[in-house]
XYZ file of N, CA and C in Angstrom:
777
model
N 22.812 2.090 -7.794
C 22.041 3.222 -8.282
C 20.827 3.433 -7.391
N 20.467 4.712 -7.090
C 19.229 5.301 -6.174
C 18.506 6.296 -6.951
N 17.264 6.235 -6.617
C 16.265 6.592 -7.292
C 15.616 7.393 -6.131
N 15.311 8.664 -6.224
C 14.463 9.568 -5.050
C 13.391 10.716 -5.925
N 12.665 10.260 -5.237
C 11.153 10.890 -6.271
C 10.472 11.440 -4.631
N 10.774 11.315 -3.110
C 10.108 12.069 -1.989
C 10.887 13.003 -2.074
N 10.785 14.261 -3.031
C 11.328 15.855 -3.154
C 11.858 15.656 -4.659
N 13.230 16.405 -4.780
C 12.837 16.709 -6.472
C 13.427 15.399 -7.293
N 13.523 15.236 -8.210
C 13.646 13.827 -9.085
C 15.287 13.602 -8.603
N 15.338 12.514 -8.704
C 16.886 12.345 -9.056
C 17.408 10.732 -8.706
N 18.869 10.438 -9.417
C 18.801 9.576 -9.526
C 20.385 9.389 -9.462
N 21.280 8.624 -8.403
C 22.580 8.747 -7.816
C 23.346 7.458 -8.287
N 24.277 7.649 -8.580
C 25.351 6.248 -8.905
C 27.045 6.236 -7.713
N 26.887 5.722 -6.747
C 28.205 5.935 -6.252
C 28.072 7.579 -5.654
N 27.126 8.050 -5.337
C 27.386 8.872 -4.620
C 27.177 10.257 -5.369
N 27.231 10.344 -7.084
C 27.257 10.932 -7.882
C 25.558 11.219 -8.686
N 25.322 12.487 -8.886
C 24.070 12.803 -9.073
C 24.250 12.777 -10.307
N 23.194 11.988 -10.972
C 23.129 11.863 -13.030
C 22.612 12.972 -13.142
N 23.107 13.232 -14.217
C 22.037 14.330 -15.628
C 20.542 13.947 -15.835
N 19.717 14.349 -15.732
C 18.569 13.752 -16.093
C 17.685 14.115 -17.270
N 18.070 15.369 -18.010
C 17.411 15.750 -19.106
C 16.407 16.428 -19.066
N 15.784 17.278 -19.704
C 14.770 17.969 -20.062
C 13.587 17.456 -19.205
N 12.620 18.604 -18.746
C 11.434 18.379 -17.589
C 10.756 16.979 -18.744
N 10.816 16.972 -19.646
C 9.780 15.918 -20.370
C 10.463 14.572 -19.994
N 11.189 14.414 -20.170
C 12.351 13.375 -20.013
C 12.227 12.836 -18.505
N 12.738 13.644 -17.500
C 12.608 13.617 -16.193
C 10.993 13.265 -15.636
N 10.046 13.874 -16.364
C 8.678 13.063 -16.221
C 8.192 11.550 -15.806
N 8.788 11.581 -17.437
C 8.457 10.248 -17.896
C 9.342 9.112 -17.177
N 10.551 9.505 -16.745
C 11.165 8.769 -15.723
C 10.369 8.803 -14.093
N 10.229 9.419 -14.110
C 9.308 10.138 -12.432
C 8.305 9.369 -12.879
N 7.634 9.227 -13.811
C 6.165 8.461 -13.812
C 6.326 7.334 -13.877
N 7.034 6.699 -14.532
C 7.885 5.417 -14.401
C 8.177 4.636 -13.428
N 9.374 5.535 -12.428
C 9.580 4.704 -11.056
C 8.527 4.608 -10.230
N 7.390 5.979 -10.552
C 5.875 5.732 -9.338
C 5.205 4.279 -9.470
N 5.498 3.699 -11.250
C 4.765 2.455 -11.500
C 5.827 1.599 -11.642
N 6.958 1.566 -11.014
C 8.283 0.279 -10.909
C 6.910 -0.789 -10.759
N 8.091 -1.661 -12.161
C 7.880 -3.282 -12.357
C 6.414 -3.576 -12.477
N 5.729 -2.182 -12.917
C 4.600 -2.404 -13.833
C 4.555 -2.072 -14.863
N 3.762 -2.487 -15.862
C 3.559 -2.398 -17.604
C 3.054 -1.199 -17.502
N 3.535 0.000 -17.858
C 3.051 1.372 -18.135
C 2.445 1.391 -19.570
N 1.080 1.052 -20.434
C 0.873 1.471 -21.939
C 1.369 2.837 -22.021
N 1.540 2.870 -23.151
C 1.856 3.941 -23.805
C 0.859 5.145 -23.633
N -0.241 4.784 -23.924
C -1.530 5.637 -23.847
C -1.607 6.341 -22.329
N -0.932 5.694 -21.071
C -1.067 5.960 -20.176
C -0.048 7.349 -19.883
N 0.759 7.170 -20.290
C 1.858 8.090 -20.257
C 1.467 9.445 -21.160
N 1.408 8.999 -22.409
C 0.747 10.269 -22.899
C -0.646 11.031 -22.178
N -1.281 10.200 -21.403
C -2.348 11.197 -20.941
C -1.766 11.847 -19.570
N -0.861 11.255 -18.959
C -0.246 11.681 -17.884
C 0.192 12.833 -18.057
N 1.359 12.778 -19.387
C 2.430 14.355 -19.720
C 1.363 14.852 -20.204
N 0.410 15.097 -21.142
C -0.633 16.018 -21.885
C -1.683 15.960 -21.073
N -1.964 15.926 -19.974
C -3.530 15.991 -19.332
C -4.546 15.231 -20.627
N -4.488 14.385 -22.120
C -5.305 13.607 -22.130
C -5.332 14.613 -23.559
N -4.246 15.559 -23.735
C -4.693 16.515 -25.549
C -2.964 16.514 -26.003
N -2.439 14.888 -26.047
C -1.149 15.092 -26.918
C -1.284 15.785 -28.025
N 0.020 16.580 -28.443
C 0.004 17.012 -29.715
C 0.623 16.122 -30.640
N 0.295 15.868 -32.095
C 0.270 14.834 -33.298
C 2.063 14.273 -32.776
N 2.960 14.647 -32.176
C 4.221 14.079 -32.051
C 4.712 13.408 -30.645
N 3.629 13.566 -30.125
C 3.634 12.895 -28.941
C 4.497 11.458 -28.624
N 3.862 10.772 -28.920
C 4.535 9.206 -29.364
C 5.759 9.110 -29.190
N 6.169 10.284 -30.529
C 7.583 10.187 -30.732
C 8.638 10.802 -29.941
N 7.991 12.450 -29.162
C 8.588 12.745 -28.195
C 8.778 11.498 -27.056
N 8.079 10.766 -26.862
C 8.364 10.163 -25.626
C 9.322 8.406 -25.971
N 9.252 7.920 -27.263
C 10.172 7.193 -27.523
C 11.499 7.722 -27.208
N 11.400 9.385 -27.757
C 13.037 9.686 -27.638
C 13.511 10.149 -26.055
N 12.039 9.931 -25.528
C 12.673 10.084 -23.870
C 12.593 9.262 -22.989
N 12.160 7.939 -23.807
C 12.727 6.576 -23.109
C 14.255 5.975 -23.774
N 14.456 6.609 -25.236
C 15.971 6.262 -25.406
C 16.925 7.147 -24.513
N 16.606 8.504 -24.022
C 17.750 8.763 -22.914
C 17.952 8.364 -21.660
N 16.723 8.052 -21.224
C 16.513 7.491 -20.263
C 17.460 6.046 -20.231
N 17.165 5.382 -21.012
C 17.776 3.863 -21.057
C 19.344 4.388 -21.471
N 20.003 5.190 -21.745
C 21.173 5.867 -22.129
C 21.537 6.301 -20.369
N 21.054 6.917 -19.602
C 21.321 7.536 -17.979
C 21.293 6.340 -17.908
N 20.493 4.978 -17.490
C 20.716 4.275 -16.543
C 22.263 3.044 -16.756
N 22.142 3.020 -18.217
C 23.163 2.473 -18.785
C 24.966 3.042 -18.808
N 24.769 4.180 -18.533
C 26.086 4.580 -18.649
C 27.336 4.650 -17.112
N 28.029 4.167 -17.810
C 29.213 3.731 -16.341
C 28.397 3.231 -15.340
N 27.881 2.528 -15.217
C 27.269 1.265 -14.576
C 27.448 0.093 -14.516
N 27.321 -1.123 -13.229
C 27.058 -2.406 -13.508
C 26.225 -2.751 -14.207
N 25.937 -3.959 -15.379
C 24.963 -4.404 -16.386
C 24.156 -5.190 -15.531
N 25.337 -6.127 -14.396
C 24.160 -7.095 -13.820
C 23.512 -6.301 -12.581
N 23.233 -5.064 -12.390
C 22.593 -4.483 -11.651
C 21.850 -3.418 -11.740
N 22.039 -3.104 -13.163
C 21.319 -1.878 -13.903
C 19.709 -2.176 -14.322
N 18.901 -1.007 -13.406
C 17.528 -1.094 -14.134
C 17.501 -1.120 -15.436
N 16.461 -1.872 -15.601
C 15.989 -2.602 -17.105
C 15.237 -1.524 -17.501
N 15.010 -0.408 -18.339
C 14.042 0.029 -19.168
C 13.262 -0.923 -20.227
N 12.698 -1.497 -20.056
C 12.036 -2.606 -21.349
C 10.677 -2.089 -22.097
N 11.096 -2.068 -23.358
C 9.725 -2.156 -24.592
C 8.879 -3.549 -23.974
N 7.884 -3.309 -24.127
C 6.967 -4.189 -23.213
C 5.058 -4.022 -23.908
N 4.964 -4.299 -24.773
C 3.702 -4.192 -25.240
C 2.206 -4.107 -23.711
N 1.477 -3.189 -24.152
C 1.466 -2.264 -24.749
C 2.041 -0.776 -24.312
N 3.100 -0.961 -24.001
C 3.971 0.327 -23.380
C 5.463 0.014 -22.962
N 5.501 0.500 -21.578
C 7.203 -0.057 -21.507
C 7.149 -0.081 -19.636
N 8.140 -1.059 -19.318
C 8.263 -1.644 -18.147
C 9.568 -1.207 -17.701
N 9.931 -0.634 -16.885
C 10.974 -0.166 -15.490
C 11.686 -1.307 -14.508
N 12.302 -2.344 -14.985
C 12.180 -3.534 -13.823
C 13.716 -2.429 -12.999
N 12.583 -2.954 -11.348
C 14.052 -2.319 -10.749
C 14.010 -2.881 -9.225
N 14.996 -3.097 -8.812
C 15.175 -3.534 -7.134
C 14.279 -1.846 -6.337
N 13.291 -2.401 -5.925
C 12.390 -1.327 -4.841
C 13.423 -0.822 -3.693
N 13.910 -1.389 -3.656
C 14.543 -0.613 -2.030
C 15.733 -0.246 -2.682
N 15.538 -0.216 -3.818
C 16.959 1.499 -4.747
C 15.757 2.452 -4.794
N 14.658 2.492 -4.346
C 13.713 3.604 -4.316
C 13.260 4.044 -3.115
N 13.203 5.590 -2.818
C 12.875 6.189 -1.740
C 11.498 5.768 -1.325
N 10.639 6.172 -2.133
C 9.383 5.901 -1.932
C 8.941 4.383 -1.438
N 9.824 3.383 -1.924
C 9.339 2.183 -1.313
C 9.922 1.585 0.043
N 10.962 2.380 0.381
C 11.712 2.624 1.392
C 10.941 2.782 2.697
N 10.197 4.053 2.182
C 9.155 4.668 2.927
C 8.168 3.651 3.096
N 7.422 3.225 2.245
C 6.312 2.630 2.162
C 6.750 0.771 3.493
N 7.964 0.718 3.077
C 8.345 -0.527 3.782
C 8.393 -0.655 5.626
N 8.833 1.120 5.647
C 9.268 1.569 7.483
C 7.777 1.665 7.241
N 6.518 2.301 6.639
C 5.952 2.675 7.577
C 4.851 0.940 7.806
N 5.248 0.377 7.266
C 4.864 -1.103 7.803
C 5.181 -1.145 8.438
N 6.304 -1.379 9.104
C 6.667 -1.881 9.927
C 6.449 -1.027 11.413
N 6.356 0.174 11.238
C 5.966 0.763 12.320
C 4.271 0.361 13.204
N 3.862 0.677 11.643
C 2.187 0.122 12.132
C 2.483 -1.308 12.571
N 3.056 -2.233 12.707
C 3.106 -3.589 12.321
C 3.748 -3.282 14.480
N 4.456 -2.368 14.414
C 4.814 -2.173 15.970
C 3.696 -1.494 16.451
N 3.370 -0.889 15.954
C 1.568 -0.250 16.825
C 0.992 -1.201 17.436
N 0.314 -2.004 16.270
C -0.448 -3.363 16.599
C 0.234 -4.285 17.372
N 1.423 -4.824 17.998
C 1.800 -5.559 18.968
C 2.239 -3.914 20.544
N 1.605 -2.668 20.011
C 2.190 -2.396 21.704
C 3.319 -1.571 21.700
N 4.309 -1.658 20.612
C 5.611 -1.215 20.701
C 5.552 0.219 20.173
N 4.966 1.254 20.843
C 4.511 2.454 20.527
C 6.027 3.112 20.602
N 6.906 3.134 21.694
C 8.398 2.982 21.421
C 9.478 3.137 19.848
N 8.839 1.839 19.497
C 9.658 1.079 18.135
C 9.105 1.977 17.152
N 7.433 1.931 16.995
C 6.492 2.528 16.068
C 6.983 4.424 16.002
N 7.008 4.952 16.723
C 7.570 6.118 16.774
C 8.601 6.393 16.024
N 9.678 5.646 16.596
C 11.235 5.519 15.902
C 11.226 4.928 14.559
N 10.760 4.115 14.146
C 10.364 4.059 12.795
C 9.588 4.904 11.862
N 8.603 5.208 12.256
C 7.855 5.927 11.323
C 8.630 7.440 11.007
N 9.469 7.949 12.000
C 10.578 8.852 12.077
C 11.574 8.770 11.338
N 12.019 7.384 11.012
C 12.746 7.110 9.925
C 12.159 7.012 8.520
N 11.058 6.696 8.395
C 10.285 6.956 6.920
C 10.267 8.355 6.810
N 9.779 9.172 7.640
C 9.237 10.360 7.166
C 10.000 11.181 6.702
N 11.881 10.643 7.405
C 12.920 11.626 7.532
C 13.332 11.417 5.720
N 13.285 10.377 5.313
C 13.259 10.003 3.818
C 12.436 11.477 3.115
N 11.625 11.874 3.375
C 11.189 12.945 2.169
C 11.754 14.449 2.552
N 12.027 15.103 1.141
C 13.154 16.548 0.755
C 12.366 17.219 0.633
N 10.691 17.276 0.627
C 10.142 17.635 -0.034
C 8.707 17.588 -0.444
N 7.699 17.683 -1.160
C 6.697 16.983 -2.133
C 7.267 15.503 -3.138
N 6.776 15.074 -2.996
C 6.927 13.999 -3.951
C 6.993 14.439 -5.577
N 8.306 14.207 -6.221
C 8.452 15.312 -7.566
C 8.454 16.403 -8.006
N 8.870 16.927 -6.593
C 8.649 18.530 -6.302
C 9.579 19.295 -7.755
N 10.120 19.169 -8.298
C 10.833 19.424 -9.613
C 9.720 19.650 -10.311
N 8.865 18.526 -10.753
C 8.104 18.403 -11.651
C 6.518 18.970 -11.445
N 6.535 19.314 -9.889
C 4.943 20.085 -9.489
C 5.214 21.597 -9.792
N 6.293 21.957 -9.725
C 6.692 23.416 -9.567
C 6.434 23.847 -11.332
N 6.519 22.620 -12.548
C 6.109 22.913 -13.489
C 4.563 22.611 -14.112
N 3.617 22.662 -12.658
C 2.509 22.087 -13.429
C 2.521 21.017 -13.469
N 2.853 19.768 -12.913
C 2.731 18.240 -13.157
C 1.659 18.226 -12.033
N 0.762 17.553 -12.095
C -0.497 17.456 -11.124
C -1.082 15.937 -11.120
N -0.440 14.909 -11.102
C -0.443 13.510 -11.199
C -1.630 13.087 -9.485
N -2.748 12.545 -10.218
C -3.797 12.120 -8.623
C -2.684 10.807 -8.393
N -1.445 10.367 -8.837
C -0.611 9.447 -8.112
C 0.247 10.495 -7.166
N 0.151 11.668 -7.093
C 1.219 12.561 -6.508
C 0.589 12.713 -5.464
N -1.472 13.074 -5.098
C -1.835 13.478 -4.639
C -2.267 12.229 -3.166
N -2.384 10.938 -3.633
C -1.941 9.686 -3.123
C -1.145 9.919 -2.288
N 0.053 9.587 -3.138
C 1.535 9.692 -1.940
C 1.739 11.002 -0.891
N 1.284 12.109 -0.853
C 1.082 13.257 0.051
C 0.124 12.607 1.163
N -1.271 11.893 0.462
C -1.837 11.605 1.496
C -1.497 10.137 2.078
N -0.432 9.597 1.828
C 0.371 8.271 2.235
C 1.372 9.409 3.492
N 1.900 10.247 3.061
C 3.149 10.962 3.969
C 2.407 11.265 5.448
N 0.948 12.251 5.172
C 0.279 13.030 6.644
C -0.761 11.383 6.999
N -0.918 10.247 6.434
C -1.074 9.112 7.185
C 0.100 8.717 7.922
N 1.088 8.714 7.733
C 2.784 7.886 8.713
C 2.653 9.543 9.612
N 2.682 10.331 9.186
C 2.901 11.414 10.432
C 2.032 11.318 11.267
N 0.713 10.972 11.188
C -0.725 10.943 11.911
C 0.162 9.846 12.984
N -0.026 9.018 12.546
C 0.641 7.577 12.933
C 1.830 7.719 13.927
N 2.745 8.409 13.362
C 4.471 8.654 14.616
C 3.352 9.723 15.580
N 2.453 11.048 15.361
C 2.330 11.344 15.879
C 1.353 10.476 17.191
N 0.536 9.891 16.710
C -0.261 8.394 18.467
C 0.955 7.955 18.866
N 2.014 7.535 17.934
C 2.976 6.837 19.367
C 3.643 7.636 19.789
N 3.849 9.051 19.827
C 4.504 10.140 20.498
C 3.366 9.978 21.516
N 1.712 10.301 21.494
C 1.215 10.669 22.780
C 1.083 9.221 23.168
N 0.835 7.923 22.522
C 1.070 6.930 23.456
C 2.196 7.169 24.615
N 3.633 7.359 24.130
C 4.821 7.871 24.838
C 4.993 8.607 25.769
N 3.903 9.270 25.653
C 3.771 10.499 27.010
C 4.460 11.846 26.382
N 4.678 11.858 25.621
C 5.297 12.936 24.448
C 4.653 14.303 24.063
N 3.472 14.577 25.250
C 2.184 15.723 24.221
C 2.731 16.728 24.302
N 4.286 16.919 25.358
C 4.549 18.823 25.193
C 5.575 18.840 23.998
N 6.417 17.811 23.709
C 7.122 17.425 22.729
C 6.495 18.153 21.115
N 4.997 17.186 20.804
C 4.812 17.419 19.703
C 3.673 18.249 19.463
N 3.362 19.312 20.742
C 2.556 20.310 20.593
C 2.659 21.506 19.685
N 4.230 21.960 19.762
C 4.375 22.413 18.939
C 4.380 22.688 17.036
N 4.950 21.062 16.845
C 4.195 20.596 15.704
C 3.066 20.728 14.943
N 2.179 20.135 16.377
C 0.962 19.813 15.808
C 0.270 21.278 15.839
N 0.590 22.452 16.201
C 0.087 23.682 15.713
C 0.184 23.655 14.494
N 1.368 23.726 14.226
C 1.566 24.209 12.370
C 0.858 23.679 11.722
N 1.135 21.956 12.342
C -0.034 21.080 11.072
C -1.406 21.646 11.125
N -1.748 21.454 12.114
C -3.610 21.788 12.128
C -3.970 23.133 11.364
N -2.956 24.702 11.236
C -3.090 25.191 10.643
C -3.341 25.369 8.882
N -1.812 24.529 8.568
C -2.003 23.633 7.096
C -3.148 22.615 6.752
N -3.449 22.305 8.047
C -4.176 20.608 7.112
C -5.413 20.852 8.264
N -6.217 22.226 7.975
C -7.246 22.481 9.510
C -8.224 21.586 8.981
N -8.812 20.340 8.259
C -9.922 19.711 7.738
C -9.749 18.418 7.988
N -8.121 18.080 8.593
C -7.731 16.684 9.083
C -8.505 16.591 10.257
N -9.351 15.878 10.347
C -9.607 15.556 11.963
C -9.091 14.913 13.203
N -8.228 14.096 12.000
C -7.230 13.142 12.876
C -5.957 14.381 13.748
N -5.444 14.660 12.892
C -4.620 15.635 13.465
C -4.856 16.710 14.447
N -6.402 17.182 14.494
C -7.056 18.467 15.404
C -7.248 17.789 16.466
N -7.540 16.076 16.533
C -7.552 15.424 17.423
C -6.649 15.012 18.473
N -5.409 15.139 17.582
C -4.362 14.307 18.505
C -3.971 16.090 19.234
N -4.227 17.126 18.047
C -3.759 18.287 19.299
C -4.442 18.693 20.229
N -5.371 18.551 20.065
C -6.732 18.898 21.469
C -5.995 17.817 22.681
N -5.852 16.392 22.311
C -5.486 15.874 23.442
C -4.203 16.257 24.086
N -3.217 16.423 23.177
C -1.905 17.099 23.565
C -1.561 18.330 24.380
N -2.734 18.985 23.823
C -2.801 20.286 24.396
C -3.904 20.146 25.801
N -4.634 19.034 26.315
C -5.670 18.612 27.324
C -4.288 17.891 28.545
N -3.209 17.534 27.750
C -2.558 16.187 28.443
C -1.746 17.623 28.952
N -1.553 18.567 28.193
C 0.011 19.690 28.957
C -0.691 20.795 29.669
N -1.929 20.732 30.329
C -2.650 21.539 31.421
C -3.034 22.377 30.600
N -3.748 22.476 28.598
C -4.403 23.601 28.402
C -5.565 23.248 28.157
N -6.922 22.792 28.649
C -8.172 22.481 28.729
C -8.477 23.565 27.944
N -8.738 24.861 28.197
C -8.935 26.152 27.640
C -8.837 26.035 25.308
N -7.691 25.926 25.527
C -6.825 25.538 24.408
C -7.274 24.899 23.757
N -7.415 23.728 24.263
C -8.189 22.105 23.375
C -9.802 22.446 22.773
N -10.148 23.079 23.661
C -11.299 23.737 23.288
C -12.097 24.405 22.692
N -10.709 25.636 22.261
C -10.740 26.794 21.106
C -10.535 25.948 19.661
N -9.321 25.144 20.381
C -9.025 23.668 19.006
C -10.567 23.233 18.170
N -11.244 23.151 18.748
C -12.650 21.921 18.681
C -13.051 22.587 18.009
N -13.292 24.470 18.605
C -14.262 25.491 17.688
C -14.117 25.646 16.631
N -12.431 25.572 16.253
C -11.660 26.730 15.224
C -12.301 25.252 14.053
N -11.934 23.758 14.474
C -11.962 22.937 13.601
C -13.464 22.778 13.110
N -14.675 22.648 14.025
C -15.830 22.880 13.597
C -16.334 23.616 12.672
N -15.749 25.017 12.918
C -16.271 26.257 11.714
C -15.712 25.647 10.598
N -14.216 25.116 10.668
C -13.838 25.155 9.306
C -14.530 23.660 8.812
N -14.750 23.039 9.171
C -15.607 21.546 8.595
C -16.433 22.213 7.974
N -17.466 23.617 8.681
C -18.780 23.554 8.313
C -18.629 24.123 7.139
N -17.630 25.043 7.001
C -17.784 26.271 5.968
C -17.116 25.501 5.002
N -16.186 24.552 4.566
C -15.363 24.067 3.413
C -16.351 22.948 3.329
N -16.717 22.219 4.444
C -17.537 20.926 3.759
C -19.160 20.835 4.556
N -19.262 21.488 4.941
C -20.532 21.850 5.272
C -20.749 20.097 5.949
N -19.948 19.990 7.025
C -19.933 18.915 7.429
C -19.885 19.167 9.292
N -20.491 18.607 10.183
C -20.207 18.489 11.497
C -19.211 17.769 11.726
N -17.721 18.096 12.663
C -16.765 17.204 12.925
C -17.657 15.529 13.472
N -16.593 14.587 12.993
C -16.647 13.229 13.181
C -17.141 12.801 14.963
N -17.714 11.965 14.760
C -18.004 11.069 15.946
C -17.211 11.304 17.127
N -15.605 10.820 17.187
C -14.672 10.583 17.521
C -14.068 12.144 18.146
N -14.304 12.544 17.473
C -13.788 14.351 17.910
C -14.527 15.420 19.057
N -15.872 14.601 18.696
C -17.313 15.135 19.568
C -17.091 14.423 20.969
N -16.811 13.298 20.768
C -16.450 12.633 22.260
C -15.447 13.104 22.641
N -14.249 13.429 21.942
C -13.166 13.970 23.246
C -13.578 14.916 23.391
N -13.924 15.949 22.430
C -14.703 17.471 23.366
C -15.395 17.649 24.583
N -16.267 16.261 24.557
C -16.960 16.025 25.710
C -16.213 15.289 26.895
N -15.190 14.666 26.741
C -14.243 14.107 27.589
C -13.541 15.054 28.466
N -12.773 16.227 27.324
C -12.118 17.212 27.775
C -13.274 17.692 28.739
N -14.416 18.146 28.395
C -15.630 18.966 29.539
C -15.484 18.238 30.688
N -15.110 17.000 30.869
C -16.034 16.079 31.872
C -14.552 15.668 32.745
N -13.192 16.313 32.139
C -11.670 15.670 32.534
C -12.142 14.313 33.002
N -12.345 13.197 31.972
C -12.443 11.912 31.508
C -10.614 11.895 32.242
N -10.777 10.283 33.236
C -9.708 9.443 33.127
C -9.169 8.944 32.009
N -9.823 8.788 31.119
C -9.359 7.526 30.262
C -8.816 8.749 28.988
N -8.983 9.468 29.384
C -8.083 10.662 28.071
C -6.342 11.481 29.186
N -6.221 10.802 29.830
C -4.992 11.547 30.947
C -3.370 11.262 30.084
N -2.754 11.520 30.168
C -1.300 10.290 29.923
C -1.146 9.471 30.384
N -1.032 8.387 29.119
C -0.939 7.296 29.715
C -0.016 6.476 30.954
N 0.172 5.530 31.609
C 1.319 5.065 32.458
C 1.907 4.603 31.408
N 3.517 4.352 31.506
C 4.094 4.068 30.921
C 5.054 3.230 31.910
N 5.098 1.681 31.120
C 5.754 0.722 32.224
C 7.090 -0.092 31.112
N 7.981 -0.032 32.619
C 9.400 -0.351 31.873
C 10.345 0.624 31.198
């Protein structure tokens, strides 16, 4: 059995997509696998589905959507391999093998990629973190955002996804890769113009593929928008390559690449 919560809920046996039940139902499962093989209270869950104003039947709605739940995982299944739904004072516990889950899937490559950063293997780190990222369909519970579910655990894992992309994207320009993921990194900086990390790696990308000009307009466009959304001057780090780019700094060129 597989469990995928990077895009819309769902949950596979043999290849075969389960029923999952009513958006309430499907929730409370989705909120569930985010806290695999932790004690979820009860109280926690109800403030999750009600933003924190259950109505007087609350409780009971969600008992009856942990009995279907434990009904999906149970049916035409192995017993000695079937997630455990467990009553578990003060709430209820999910025991389940993590790597039947997308999300921890993810969470496991992008170790290991960083884990290749830090020894050098910008190579390996690339190709991995490429394989985590290729894992998401989507938003994380994208089923359940499209109805208003607004979980700060949802808003986490989004900013877990543009950390591993930040990340494949250094070992692309470690790689010598900047005309490769120039294109990319337009779109992003447009979507996510307040990342600095990202305005960063395109200024250099766009410095490394002969557009000095370019990298430049990059610096402006990102400045205004710091100032005007956060009334903030770009970071340390961003100010120096601006000034690098002015000065065509050696130590900002493509790198050699040996072997």
């Amino acid at each position: 059995m597989k469990f995928s919560v990077l895009g819309t809920t769902e949950v596979t046996h043999h290849n075969h997509h389960l029923e999952l039940g009513g958006i309430r139902q499907r929730a409370i499962l989705g909120y569930l696998i985010l806290n695999a093989n932790k004690v979820v209270a009860t109280s926690q869950i109800l403030n999750a589905m009600w933003n924190g104003n259950p109505p007087p039947t609350a409780r009971k709605m969600v008992q009856n959507a942990v009995s279907g739940i434990r009904r999906i995982l149970t049916t035409n299944t192995d017993p000695t391999t079937t997630p455990h739904l467990r009553t578990h004072p003060p709430g209820y516990q999910l025991r389940i093998d993590t790597e039947t889950i997308d999300l921890y899937q993810f969470r496991r490559l992008v170790r290991e990629g960083r884990h290749a950063t830090t020894n050098n293997n910008h190579t390996h780190a690339a190709h991995t973190l490429h394989q985590a990222l290729n894992l998401w369909r989507g938003r994380a519970l994208a089923d359940l955002v499209e109805t208003g579910t607004n979980w700060s655990e949802l808003a986490a894992i989004e900013d877990e996804r543009l950390s591993a992309l930040e990340d494949r994207l250094d070992a692309e320009l470690h790689c010598g890769k900047h005309r490769e993921i120039t294109p990319e990194l337009e779109i992003l900086t447009t979507t996510e113009p307040l990342r600095e990390r990202l305005c960063h790696q395109f200024m250099l990308a766009l410095y490394r593929s002969g557009r000095q000009v370019d990298a430049l307009r990059v610096y402006r466009r990102t400045r205004e928008a710091l100032i005007d959304n956060l009334g903030l001057e770009p970071g340390r780090h961003l100010q120096e390559l601006q000034q690098r780019i002015l000065e065509h700094d050696a130590k900002i060129q493509t790198p050699v690449l040996i072997g």
